[in-house]
PDB file of C-alpha atoms in Angstrom:
ATOM      1  CA  UNK X   1     -86.300 -49.103 -96.359  1.00  0.00           C
ATOM      2  CA  UNK X   2     -88.067 -49.310 -99.696  1.00  0.00           C
ATOM      3  CA  UNK X   3     -88.784 -46.106-101.562  1.00  0.00           C
ATOM      4  CA  UNK X   4     -92.206 -46.678-103.085  1.00  0.00           C
ATOM      5  CA  UNK X   5     -92.817 -43.283-104.709  1.00  0.00           C
ATOM      6  CA  UNK X   6     -90.919 -40.131-105.615  1.00  0.00           C
ATOM      7  CA  UNK X   7     -92.795 -37.090-106.887  1.00  0.00           C
ATOM      8  CA  UNK X   8     -91.207 -33.975-108.259  1.00  0.00           C
ATOM      9  CA  UNK X   9     -93.590 -31.321-106.902  1.00  0.00           C
ATOM     10  CA  UNK X  10     -92.056 -28.157-108.335  1.00  0.00           C
ATOM     11  CA  UNK X  11     -88.974 -27.227-110.358  1.00  0.00           C
ATOM     12  CA  UNK X  12     -87.007 -23.991-110.559  1.00  0.00           C
ATOM     13  CA  UNK X  13     -84.658 -22.730-113.265  1.00  0.00           C
ATOM     14  CA  UNK X  14     -83.153 -19.455-112.050  1.00  0.00           C
ATOM     15  CA  UNK X  15     -81.932 -20.423-108.582  1.00  0.00           C
ATOM     16  CA  UNK X  16     -79.679 -22.997-106.890  1.00  0.00           C
ATOM     17  CA  UNK X  17     -82.867 -24.697-105.659  1.00  0.00           C
ATOM     18  CA  UNK X  18     -83.797 -26.958-108.572  1.00  0.00           C
ATOM     19  CA  UNK X  19     -86.775 -28.924-107.231  1.00  0.00           C
ATOM     20  CA  UNK X  20     -89.038 -29.719-104.310  1.00  0.00           C
ATOM     21  CA  UNK X  21     -89.679 -33.438-103.933  1.00  0.00           C
ATOM     22  CA  UNK X  22     -91.947 -35.736-101.922  1.00  0.00           C
ATOM     23  CA  UNK X  23     -90.895 -39.305-101.130  1.00  0.00           C
ATOM     24  CA  UNK X  24     -93.002 -42.208 -99.885  1.00  0.00           C
ATOM     25  CA  UNK X  25     -91.220 -44.950 -97.943  1.00  0.00           C
ATOM     26  CA  UNK X  26     -92.637 -48.476 -97.631  1.00  0.00           C
ATOM     27  CA  UNK X  27     -95.991 -47.125 -98.826  1.00  0.00           C
ATOM     28  CA  UNK X  28     -96.540 -45.893 -95.253  1.00  0.00           C
ATOM     29  CA  UNK X  29     -94.543 -42.716 -94.655  1.00  0.00           C
ATOM     30  CA  UNK X  30     -94.397 -39.569 -96.780  1.00  0.00           C
ATOM     31  CA  UNK X  31     -91.655 -36.960 -96.460  1.00  0.00           C
ATOM     32  CA  UNK X  32     -92.372 -33.645 -98.190  1.00  0.00           C
ATOM     33  CA  UNK X  33     -90.253 -30.607 -99.033  1.00  0.00           C
ATOM     34  CA  UNK X  34     -87.042 -32.459 -99.805  1.00  0.00           C
ATOM     35  CA  UNK X  35     -84.897 -30.112-101.886  1.00  0.00           C
ATOM     36  CA  UNK X  36     -82.706 -30.787-104.907  1.00  0.00           C
ATOM     37  CA  UNK X  37     -79.984 -28.144-104.818  1.00  0.00           C
ATOM     38  CA  UNK X  38     -77.271 -27.275-107.313  1.00  0.00           C
ATOM     39  CA  UNK X  39     -73.967 -27.272-105.429  1.00  0.00           C
ATOM     40  CA  UNK X  40     -70.606 -26.073-106.721  1.00  0.00           C
ATOM     41  CA  UNK X  41     -69.709 -29.525-108.062  1.00  0.00           C
ATOM     42  CA  UNK X  42     -72.952 -31.506-108.306  1.00  0.00           C
ATOM     43  CA  UNK X  43     -76.609 -31.718-107.421  1.00  0.00           C
ATOM     44  CA  UNK X  44     -77.370 -32.796-103.873  1.00  0.00           C
ATOM     45  CA  UNK X  45     -80.408 -33.483-101.713  1.00  0.00           C
ATOM     46  CA  UNK X  46     -81.318 -31.448 -98.609  1.00  0.00           C
ATOM     47  CA  UNK X  47     -83.858 -32.826 -96.191  1.00  0.00           C
ATOM     48  CA  UNK X  48     -86.768 -30.688 -94.939  1.00  0.00           C
ATOM     49  CA  UNK X  49     -85.707 -28.373 -92.135  1.00  0.00           C
ATOM     50  CA  UNK X  50     -86.861 -25.501 -89.996  1.00  0.00           C
ATOM     51  CA  UNK X  51     -85.116 -22.692 -88.175  1.00  0.00           C
ATOM     52  CA  UNK X  52     -84.871 -23.117 -84.402  1.00  0.00           C
ATOM     53  CA  UNK X  53     -84.944 -20.306 -81.832  1.00  0.00           C
ATOM     54  CA  UNK X  54     -81.174 -19.782 -82.254  1.00  0.00           C
ATOM     55  CA  UNK X  55     -81.505 -19.265 -86.010  1.00  0.00           C
ATOM     56  CA  UNK X  56     -79.945 -22.652 -86.809  1.00  0.00           C
ATOM     57  CA  UNK X  57     -81.648 -24.827 -89.397  1.00  0.00           C
ATOM     58  CA  UNK X  58     -82.384 -28.368 -88.209  1.00  0.00           C
ATOM     59  CA  UNK X  59     -83.611 -31.308 -90.294  1.00  0.00           C
ATOM     60  CA  UNK X  60     -87.174 -32.318 -89.512  1.00  0.00           C
ATOM     61  CA  UNK X  61     -86.665 -35.797 -90.975  1.00  0.00           C
ATOM     62  CA  UNK X  62     -83.451 -37.402 -92.196  1.00  0.00           C
ATOM     63  CA  UNK X  63     -81.825 -40.769 -92.913  1.00  0.00           C
ATOM     64  CA  UNK X  64     -79.972 -42.197 -89.920  1.00  0.00           C
ATOM     65  CA  UNK X  65     -77.254 -44.124 -91.765  1.00  0.00           C
ATOM     66  CA  UNK X  66     -74.960 -43.070 -94.590  1.00  0.00           C
ATOM     67  CA  UNK X  67     -76.220 -46.051 -96.633  1.00  0.00           C
ATOM     68  CA  UNK X  68     -79.822 -44.894 -96.250  1.00  0.00           C
ATOM     69  CA  UNK X  69     -78.819 -41.343 -97.228  1.00  0.00           C
ATOM     70  CA  UNK X  70     -77.014 -42.631-100.344  1.00  0.00           C
ATOM     71  CA  UNK X  71     -79.994 -44.780-101.394  1.00  0.00           C
ATOM     72  CA  UNK X  72     -82.420 -41.885-100.882  1.00  0.00           C
ATOM     73  CA  UNK X  73     -80.232 -39.299-102.635  1.00  0.00           C
ATOM     74  CA  UNK X  74     -79.465 -41.602-105.576  1.00  0.00           C
ATOM     75  CA  UNK X  75     -83.156 -42.397-106.071  1.00  0.00           C
ATOM     76  CA  UNK X  76     -84.239 -38.746-105.838  1.00  0.00           C
ATOM     77  CA  UNK X  77     -81.538 -37.511-108.210  1.00  0.00           C
ATOM     78  CA  UNK X  78     -82.313 -40.285-110.718  1.00  0.00           C
ATOM     79  CA  UNK X  79     -86.021 -39.391-110.649  1.00  0.00           C
ATOM     80  CA  UNK X  80     -85.183 -35.689-111.019  1.00  0.00           C
ATOM     81  CA  UNK X  81     -82.945 -36.406-114.037  1.00  0.00           C
ATOM     82  CA  UNK X  82     -85.672 -38.536-115.638  1.00  0.00           C
ATOM     83  CA  UNK X  83     -88.267 -35.826-114.977  1.00  0.00           C
ATOM     84  CA  UNK X  84     -86.073 -33.125-116.524  1.00  0.00           C
ATOM     85  CA  UNK X  85     -85.324 -35.322-119.567  1.00  0.00           C
ATOM     86  CA  UNK X  86     -89.080 -35.722-120.051  1.00  0.00           C
ATOM     87  CA  UNK X  87     -89.570 -31.957-119.944  1.00  0.00           C
ATOM     88  CA  UNK X  88     -86.756 -31.423-122.468  1.00  0.00           C
ATOM     89  CA  UNK X  89     -88.208 -34.075-124.779  1.00  0.00           C
ATOM     90  CA  UNK X  90     -91.659 -32.434-124.673  1.00  0.00           C
ATOM     91  CA  UNK X  91     -90.148 -29.006-125.388  1.00  0.00           C
ATOM     92  CA  UNK X  92     -88.398 -30.417-128.459  1.00  0.00           C
ATOM     93  CA  UNK X  93     -91.664 -31.755-129.874  1.00  0.00           C
ATOM     94  CA  UNK X  94     -92.812 -35.280-130.656  1.00  0.00           C
ATOM     95  CA  UNK X  95     -90.322 -37.944-131.577  1.00  0.00           C
ATOM     96  CA  UNK X  96     -90.459 -39.444-135.075  1.00  0.00           C
ATOM     97  CA  UNK X  97     -93.510 -41.714-135.319  1.00  0.00           C
ATOM     98  CA  UNK X  98     -95.318 -39.887-132.508  1.00  0.00           C
ATOM     99  CA  UNK X  99     -98.253 -37.618-133.119  1.00  0.00           C
ATOM    100  CA  UNK X 100     -97.880 -33.998-132.139  1.00  0.00           C
TER     101      UNK X 100
END
């Protein structure tokens, strides 16, 4: 599995849900509505899900192996951190030598 694109679609500031993300795998498969959630100890990734007839949420798409889950979560969280750093840098104005 090669993650070929990660896009932060929307971010949130006043809720445990921090971002909605889309991931492209091998340039052939897109998975939308992956969530970045603030847990009690760290950020984590929740796969897209829907509520079944019993009221239980079930993943629509998910990694099969723990290694695949780790690779996907690490890549998403790294992209989210980079995205948020970019937002913070823009809010603080141009860096020395950059035009504003």
